PDB file of C-alpha atoms in Angstrom:
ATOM      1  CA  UNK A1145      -4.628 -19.850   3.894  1.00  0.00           C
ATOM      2  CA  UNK A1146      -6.153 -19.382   0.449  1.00  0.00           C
ATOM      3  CA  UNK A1147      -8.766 -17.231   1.462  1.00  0.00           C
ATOM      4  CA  UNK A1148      -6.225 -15.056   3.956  1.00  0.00           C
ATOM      5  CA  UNK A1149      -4.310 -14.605   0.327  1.00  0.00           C
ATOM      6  CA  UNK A1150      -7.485 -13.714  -1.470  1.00  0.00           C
ATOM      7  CA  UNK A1151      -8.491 -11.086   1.291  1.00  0.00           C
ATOM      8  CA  UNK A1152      -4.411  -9.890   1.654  1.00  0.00           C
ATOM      9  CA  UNK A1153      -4.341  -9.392  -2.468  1.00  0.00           C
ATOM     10  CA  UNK A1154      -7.512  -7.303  -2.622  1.00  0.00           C
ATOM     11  CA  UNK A1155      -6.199  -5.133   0.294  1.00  0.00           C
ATOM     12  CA  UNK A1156      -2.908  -5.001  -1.609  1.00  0.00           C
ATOM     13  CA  UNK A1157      -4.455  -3.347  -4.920  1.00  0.00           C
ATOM     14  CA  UNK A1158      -6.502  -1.427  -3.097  1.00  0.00           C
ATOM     15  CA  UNK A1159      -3.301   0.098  -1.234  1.00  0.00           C
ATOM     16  CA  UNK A1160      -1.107   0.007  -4.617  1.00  0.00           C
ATOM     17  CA  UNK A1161      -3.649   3.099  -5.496  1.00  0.00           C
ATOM     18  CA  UNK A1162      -1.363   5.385  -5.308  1.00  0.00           C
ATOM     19  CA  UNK A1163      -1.496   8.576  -6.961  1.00  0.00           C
ATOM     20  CA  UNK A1164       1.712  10.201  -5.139  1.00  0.00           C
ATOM     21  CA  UNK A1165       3.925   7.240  -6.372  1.00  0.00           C
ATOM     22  CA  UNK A1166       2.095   6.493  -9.114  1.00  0.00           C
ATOM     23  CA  UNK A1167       2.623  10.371 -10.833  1.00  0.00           C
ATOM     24  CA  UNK A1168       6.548   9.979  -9.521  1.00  0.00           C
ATOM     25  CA  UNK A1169       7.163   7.204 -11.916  1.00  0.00           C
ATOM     26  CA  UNK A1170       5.345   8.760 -14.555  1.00  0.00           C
ATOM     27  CA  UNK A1171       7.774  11.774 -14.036  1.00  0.00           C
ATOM     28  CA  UNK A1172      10.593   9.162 -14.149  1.00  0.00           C
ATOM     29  CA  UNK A1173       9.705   7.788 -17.181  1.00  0.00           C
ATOM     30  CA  UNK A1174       9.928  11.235 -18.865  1.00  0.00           C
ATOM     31  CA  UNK A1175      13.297  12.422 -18.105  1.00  0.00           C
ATOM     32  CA  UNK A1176      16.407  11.084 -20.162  1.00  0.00           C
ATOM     33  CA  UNK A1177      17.464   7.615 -19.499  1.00  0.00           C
ATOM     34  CA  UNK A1178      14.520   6.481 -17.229  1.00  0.00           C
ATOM     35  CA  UNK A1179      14.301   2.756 -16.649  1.00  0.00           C
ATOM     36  CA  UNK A1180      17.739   2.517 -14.316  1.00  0.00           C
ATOM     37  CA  UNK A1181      15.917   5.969 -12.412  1.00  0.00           C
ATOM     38  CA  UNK A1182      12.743   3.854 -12.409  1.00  0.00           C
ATOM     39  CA  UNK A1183      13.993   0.048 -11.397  1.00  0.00           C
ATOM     40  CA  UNK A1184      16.016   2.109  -8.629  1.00  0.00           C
ATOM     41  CA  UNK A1185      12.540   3.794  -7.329  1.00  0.00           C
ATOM     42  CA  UNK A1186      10.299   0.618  -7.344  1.00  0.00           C
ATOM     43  CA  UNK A1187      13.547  -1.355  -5.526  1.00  0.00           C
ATOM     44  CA  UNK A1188      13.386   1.445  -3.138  1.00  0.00           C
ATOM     45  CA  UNK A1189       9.643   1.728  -2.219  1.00  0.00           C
ATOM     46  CA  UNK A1190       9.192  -2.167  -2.443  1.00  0.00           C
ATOM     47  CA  UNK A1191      12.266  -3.199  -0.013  1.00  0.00           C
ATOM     48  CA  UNK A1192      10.944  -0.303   2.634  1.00  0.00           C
ATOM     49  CA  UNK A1193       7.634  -1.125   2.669  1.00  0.00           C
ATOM     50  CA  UNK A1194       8.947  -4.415   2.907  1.00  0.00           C
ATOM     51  CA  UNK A1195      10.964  -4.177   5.732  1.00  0.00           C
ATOM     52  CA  UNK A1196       8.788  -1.783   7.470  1.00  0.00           C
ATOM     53  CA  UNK A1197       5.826  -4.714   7.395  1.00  0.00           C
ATOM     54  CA  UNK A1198       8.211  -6.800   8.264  1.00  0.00           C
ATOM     55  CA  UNK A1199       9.186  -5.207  11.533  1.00  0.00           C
ATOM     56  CA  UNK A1200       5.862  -4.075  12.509  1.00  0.00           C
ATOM     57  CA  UNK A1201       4.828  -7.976  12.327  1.00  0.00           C
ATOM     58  CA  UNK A1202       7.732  -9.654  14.384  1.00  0.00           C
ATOM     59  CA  UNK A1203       7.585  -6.803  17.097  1.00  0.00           C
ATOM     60  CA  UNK A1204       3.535  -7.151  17.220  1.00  0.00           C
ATOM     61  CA  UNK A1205       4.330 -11.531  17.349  1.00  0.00           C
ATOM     62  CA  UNK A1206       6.917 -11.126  19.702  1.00  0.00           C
ATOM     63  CA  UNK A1207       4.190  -9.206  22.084  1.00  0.00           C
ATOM     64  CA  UNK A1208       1.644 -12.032  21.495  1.00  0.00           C
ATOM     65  CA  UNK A1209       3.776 -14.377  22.527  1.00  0.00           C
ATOM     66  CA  UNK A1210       4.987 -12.697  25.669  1.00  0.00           C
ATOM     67  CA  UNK A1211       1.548 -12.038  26.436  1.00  0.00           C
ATOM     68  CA  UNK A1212      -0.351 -15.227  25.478  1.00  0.00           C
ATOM     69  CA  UNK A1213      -3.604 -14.463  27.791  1.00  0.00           C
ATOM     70  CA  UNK A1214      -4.283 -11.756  24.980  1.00  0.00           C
ATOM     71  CA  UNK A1215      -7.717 -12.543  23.798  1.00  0.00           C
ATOM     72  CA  UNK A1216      -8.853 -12.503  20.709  1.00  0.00           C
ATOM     73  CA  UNK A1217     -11.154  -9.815  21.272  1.00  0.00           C
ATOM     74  CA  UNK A1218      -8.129  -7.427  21.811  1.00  0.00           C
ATOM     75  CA  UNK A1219      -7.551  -7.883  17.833  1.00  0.00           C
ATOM     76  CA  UNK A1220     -10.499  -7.421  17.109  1.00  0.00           C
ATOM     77  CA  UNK A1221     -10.740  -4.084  18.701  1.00  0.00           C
ATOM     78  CA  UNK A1222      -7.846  -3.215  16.458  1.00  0.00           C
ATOM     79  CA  UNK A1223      -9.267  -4.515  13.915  1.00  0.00           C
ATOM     80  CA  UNK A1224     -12.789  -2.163  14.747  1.00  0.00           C
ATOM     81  CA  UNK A1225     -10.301   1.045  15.309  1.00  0.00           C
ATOM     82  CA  UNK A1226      -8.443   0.707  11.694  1.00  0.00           C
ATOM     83  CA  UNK A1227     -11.861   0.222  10.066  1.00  0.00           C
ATOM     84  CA  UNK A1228     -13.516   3.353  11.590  1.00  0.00           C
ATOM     85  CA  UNK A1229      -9.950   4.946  10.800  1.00  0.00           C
ATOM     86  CA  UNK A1230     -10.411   3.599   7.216  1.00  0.00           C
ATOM     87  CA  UNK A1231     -13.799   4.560   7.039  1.00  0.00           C
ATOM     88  CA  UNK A1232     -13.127   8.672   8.340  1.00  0.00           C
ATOM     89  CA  UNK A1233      -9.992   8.390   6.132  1.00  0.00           C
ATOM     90  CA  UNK A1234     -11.667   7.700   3.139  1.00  0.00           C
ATOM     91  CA  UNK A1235     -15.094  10.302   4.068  1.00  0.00           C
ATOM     92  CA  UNK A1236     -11.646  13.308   4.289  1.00  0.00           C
ATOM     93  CA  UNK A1237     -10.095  11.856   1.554  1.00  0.00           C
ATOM     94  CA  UNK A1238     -10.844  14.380  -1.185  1.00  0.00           C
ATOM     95  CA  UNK A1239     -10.179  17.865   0.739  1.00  0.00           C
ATOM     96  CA  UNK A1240      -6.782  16.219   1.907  1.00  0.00           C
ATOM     97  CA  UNK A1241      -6.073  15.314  -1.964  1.00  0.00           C
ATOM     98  CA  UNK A1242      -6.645  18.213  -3.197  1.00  0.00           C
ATOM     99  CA  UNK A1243      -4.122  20.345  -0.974  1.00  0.00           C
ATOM    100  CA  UNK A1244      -1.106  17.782  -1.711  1.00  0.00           C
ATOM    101  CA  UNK A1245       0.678  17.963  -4.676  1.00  0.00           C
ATOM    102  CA  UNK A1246       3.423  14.840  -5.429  1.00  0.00           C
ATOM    103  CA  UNK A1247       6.875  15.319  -4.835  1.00  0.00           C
ATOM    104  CA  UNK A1248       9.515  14.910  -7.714  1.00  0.00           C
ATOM    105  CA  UNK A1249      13.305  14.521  -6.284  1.00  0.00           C
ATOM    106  CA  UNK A1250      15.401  17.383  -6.741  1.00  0.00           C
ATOM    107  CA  UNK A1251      18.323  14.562  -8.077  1.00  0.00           C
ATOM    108  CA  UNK A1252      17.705  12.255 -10.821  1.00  0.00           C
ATOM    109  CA  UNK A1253      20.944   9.103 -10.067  1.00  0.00           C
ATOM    110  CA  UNK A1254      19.996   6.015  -9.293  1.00  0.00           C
ATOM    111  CA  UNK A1255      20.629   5.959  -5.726  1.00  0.00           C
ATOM    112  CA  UNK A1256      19.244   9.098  -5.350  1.00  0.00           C
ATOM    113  CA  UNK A1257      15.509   7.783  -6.854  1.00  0.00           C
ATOM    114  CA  UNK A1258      16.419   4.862  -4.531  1.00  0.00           C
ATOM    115  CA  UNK A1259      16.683   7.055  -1.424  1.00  0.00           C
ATOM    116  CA  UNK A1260      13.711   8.995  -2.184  1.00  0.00           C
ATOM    117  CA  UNK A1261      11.381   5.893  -2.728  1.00  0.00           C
ATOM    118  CA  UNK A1262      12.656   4.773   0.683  1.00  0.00           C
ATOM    119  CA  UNK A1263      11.875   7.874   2.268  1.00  0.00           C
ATOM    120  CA  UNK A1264       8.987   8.679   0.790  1.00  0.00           C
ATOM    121  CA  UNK A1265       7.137   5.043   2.027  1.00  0.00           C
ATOM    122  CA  UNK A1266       8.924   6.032   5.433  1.00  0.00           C
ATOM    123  CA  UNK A1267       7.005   9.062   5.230  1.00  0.00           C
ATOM    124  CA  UNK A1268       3.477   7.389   4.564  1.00  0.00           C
ATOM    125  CA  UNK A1269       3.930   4.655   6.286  1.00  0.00           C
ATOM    126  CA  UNK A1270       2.551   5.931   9.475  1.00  0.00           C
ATOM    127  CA  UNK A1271      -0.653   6.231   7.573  1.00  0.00           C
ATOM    128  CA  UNK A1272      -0.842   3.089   5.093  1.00  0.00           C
ATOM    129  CA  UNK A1273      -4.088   1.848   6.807  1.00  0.00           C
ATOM    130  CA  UNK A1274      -4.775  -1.109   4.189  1.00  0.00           C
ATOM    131  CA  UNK A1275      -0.974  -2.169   5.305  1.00  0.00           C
ATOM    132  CA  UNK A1276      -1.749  -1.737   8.768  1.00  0.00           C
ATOM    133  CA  UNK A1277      -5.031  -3.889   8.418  1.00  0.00           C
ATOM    134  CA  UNK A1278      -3.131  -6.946   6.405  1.00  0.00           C
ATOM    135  CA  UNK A1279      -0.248  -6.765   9.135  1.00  0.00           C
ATOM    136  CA  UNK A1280      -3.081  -7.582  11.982  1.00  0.00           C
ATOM    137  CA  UNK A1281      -4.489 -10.292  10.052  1.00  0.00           C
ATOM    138  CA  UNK A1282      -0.929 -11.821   9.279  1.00  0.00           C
ATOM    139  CA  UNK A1283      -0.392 -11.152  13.364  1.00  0.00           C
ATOM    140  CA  UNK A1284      -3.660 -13.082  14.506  1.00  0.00           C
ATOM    141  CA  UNK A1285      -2.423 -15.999  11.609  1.00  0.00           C
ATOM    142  CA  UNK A1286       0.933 -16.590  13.611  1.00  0.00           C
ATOM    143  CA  UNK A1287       2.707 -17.608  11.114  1.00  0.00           C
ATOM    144  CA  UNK A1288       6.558 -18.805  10.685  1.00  0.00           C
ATOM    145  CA  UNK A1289       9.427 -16.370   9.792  1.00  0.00           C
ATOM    146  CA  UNK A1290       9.731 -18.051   6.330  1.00  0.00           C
ATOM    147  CA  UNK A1291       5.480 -17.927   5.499  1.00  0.00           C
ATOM    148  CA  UNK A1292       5.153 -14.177   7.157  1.00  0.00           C
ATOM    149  CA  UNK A1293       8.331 -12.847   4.485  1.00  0.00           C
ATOM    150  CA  UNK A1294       6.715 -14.584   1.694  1.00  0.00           C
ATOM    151  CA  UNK A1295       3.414 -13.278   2.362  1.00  0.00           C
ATOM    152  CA  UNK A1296       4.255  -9.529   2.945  1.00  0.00           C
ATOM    153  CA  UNK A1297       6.423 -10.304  -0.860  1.00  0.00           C
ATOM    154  CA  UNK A1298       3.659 -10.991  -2.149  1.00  0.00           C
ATOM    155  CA  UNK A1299       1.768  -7.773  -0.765  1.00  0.00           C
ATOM    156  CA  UNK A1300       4.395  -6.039  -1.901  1.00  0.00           C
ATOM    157  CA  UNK A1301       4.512  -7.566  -5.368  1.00  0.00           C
ATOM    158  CA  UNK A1302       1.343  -6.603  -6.057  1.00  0.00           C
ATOM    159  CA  UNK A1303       1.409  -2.656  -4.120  1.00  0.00           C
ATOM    160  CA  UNK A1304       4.145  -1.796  -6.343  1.00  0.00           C
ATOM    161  CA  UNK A1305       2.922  -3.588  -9.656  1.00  0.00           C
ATOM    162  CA  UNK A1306       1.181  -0.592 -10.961  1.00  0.00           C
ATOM    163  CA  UNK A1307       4.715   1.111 -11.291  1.00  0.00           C
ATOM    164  CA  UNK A1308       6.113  -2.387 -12.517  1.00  0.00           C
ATOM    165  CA  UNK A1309       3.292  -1.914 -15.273  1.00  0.00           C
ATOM    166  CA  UNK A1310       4.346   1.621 -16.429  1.00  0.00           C
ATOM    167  CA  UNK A1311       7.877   0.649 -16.675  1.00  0.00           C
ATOM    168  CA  UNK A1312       6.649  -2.534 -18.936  1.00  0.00           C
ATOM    169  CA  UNK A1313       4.974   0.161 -20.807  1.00  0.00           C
ATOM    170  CA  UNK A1314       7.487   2.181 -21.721  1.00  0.00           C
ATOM    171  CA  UNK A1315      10.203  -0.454 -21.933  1.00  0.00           C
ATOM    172  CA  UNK A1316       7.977  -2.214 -24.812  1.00  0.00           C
ATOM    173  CA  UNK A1317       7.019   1.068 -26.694  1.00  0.00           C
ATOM    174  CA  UNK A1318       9.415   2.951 -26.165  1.00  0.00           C
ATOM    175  CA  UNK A1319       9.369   7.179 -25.850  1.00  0.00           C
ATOM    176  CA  UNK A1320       5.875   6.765 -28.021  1.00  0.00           C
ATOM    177  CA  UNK A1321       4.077   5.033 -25.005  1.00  0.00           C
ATOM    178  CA  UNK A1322       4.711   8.809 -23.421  1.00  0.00           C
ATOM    179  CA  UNK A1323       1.526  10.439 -24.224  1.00  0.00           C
ATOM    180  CA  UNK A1324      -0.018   7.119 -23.440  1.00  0.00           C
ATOM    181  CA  UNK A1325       1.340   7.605 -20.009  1.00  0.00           C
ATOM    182  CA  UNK A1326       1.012  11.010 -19.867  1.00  0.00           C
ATOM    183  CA  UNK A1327      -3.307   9.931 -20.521  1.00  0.00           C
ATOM    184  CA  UNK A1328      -2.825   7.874 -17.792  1.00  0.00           C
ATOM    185  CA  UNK A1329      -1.628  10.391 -15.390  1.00  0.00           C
ATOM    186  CA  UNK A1330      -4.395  12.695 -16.167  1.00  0.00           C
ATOM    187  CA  UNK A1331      -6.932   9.499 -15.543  1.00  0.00           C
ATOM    188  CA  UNK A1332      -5.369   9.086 -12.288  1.00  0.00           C
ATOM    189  CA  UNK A1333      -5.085  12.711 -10.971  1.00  0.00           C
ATOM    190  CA  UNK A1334      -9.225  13.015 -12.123  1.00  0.00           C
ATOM    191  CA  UNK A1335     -10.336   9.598 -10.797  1.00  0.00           C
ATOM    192  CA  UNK A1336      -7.669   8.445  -8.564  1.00  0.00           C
ATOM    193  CA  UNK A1337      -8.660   9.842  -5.298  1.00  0.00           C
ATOM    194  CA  UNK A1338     -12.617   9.438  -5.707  1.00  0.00           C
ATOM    195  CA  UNK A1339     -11.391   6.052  -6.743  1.00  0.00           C
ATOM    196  CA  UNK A1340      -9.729   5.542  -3.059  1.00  0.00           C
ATOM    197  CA  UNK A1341     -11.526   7.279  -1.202  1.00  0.00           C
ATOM    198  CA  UNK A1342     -15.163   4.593  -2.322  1.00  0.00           C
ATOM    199  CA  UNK A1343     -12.326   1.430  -1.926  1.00  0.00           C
ATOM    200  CA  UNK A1344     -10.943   2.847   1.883  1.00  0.00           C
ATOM    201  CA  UNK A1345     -14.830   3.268   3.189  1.00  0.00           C
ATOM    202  CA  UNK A1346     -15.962   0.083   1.543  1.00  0.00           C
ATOM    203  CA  UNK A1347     -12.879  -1.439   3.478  1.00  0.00           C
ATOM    204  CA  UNK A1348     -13.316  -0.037   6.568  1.00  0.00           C
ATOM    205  CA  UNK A1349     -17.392  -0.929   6.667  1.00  0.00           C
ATOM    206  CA  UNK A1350     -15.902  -4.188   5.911  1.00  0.00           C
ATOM    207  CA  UNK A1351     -13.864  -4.095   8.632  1.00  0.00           C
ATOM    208  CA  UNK A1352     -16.480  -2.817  11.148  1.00  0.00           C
ATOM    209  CA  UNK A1353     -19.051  -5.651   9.936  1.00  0.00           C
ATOM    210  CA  UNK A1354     -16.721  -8.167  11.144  1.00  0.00           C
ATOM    211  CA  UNK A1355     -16.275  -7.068  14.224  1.00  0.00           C
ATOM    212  CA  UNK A1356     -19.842  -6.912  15.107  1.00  0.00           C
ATOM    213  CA  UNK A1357     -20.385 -10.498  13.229  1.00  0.00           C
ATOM    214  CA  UNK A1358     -17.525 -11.207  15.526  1.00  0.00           C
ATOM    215  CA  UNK A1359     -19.915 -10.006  18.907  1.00  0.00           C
ATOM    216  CA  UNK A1360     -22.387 -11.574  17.307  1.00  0.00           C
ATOM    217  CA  UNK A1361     -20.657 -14.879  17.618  1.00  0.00           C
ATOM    218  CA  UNK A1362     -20.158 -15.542  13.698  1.00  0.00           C
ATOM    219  CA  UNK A1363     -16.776 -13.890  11.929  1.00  0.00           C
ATOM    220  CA  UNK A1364     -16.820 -13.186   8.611  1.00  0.00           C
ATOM    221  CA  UNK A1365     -13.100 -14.102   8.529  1.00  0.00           C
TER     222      UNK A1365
END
C-alpha cells in the first residue's frame, strides 16, 4: 500500500500540470471578487474528476469480477498501451500546445465557474492518461469501496492543489500577490508544456519497462 501511494502521488503531480486549468484560475483570481469564483472552480474540477475516476474504477471492478479467469497479463497489456500512448503523447505534445489556447467562461457566478470546471474535466477526461494509468493500478489492487474513494481523494487532493496554492496566494496577499501570479502564468505558459511533455515520456518509458520486466518474470511494481 505505501508504495502504491508513493507511485499514485507522483502520477498525481505529474497530472496536476495543468496549464489549461492552471491559466483559468489565474484569470479568476483577477476579476472582482475572485475567491467564491475560484473555491466554486476547484469544487467543480475536483468532484468531476472525482466522480469520473470513480466510475471508471467500479465499472472496470465490476468486469474483473464477472470475469475472474482474466489474467494478469491482460492488465498488463493495458498497462503497455497507456505507456506507448503516454510516451507518443508526450513526443506531440508541443505542436498540440501550441495551437490551443485556454478557455475563460463567458459568465463569471459561482455556479457558472462551477459548471465550467465540471465540463471542462468532462472534456479532457477522455485524454487524462496519468488518470487513466492510476485507475488500472487501483483496478489490479481490488480494493474496497471505502479504500478505492479515499485513494482517488487523495489523487484528487493533490491534481487540484496547484489551484488550491494560487488561491492561498492571493487570499494571504491580497490584490498585490497579482503580478506575482501574473509571473507565474508567464513561467507556466514558457515552461509548462516542455515541462509535461519530459514528465508524460518519462512515464510512459516507465510504464513500458514494467511490462517487459513483467515478461521477463520480475515487475517493477
Amino acid at each position: 500500500m505505501p508504495s502504491l501511494l508513493a507511485y499514485l502521488v507522483a502520477i498525481a503531480a505529474l497530472d496536476s500540470l495543468n496549464p489549461t486549468t492552471t491559466a483559468v484560475q489565474m484569470y479568476l483570481l483577477s476579476t472582482p471578487k475572485p475567491v467564491p469564483r475560484s473555491v466554486s472552480f476547484i469544487a467543480g474540477v475536483f468532484i468531476t474528476y472525482w466522480t469520473a475516476g470513480l466510475a471508471v474504477v467500479l465499472g472496470a471492478s465490476q468486469l474483473t469480477i464477472n470475469l475472474p479467469g482474466l489474467p494478469p497479463s491482460l492488465m498488463y497489456t493495458l498497462q503497455l498501451i497507456i505507456g506507448i500512448v503516454l510516451l507518443l503523447v508526450g513526443w506531440n505534445l508541443k505542436n498540440a500546445a501550441d495551437s490551443q489556447e485556454a478557455k475563460r467562461p463567458a459568465q463569471l457566478t459561482i455556479a457558472q465557474t462551477f459548471f465550467f470546471g465540471s465540463a471542462a474535466t468532462l472534456w479532457d477526461f477522455p485524454t487524462a492518461l496519468p488518470y487513466l494509468a492510476a485507475i488500472e493500478r487501483i483496478v489490479r489492487s481490488q480494493f474496497d469501496l471505502f479504500t478505492t474513494m479515499g485513494v482517488l481523494a487523495i489523487y484528487n487532493v493533490i491534481f487540484v492543489f496547484p489551484l488550491i496554492a494560487l488561491l492561498g496566494l492571493y487570499i494571504c496577499l491580497g490584490e498585490h500577490s497579482l503580478n506575482l501570479i501574473q509571473a507565474i502564468n508567464r513561467s507556466v505558459q514558457k515552461w509548462g508544456h516542455k515541462i509535461l511533455r519530459v514528465l508524460l515520456m518519462g512515464l510512459g518509458i516507465l510504464l513500458i519497462v514494467d511490462c517487459i520486466a513483467f515478461a521477463l518474470g520480475r515487475p517493477i511494481f
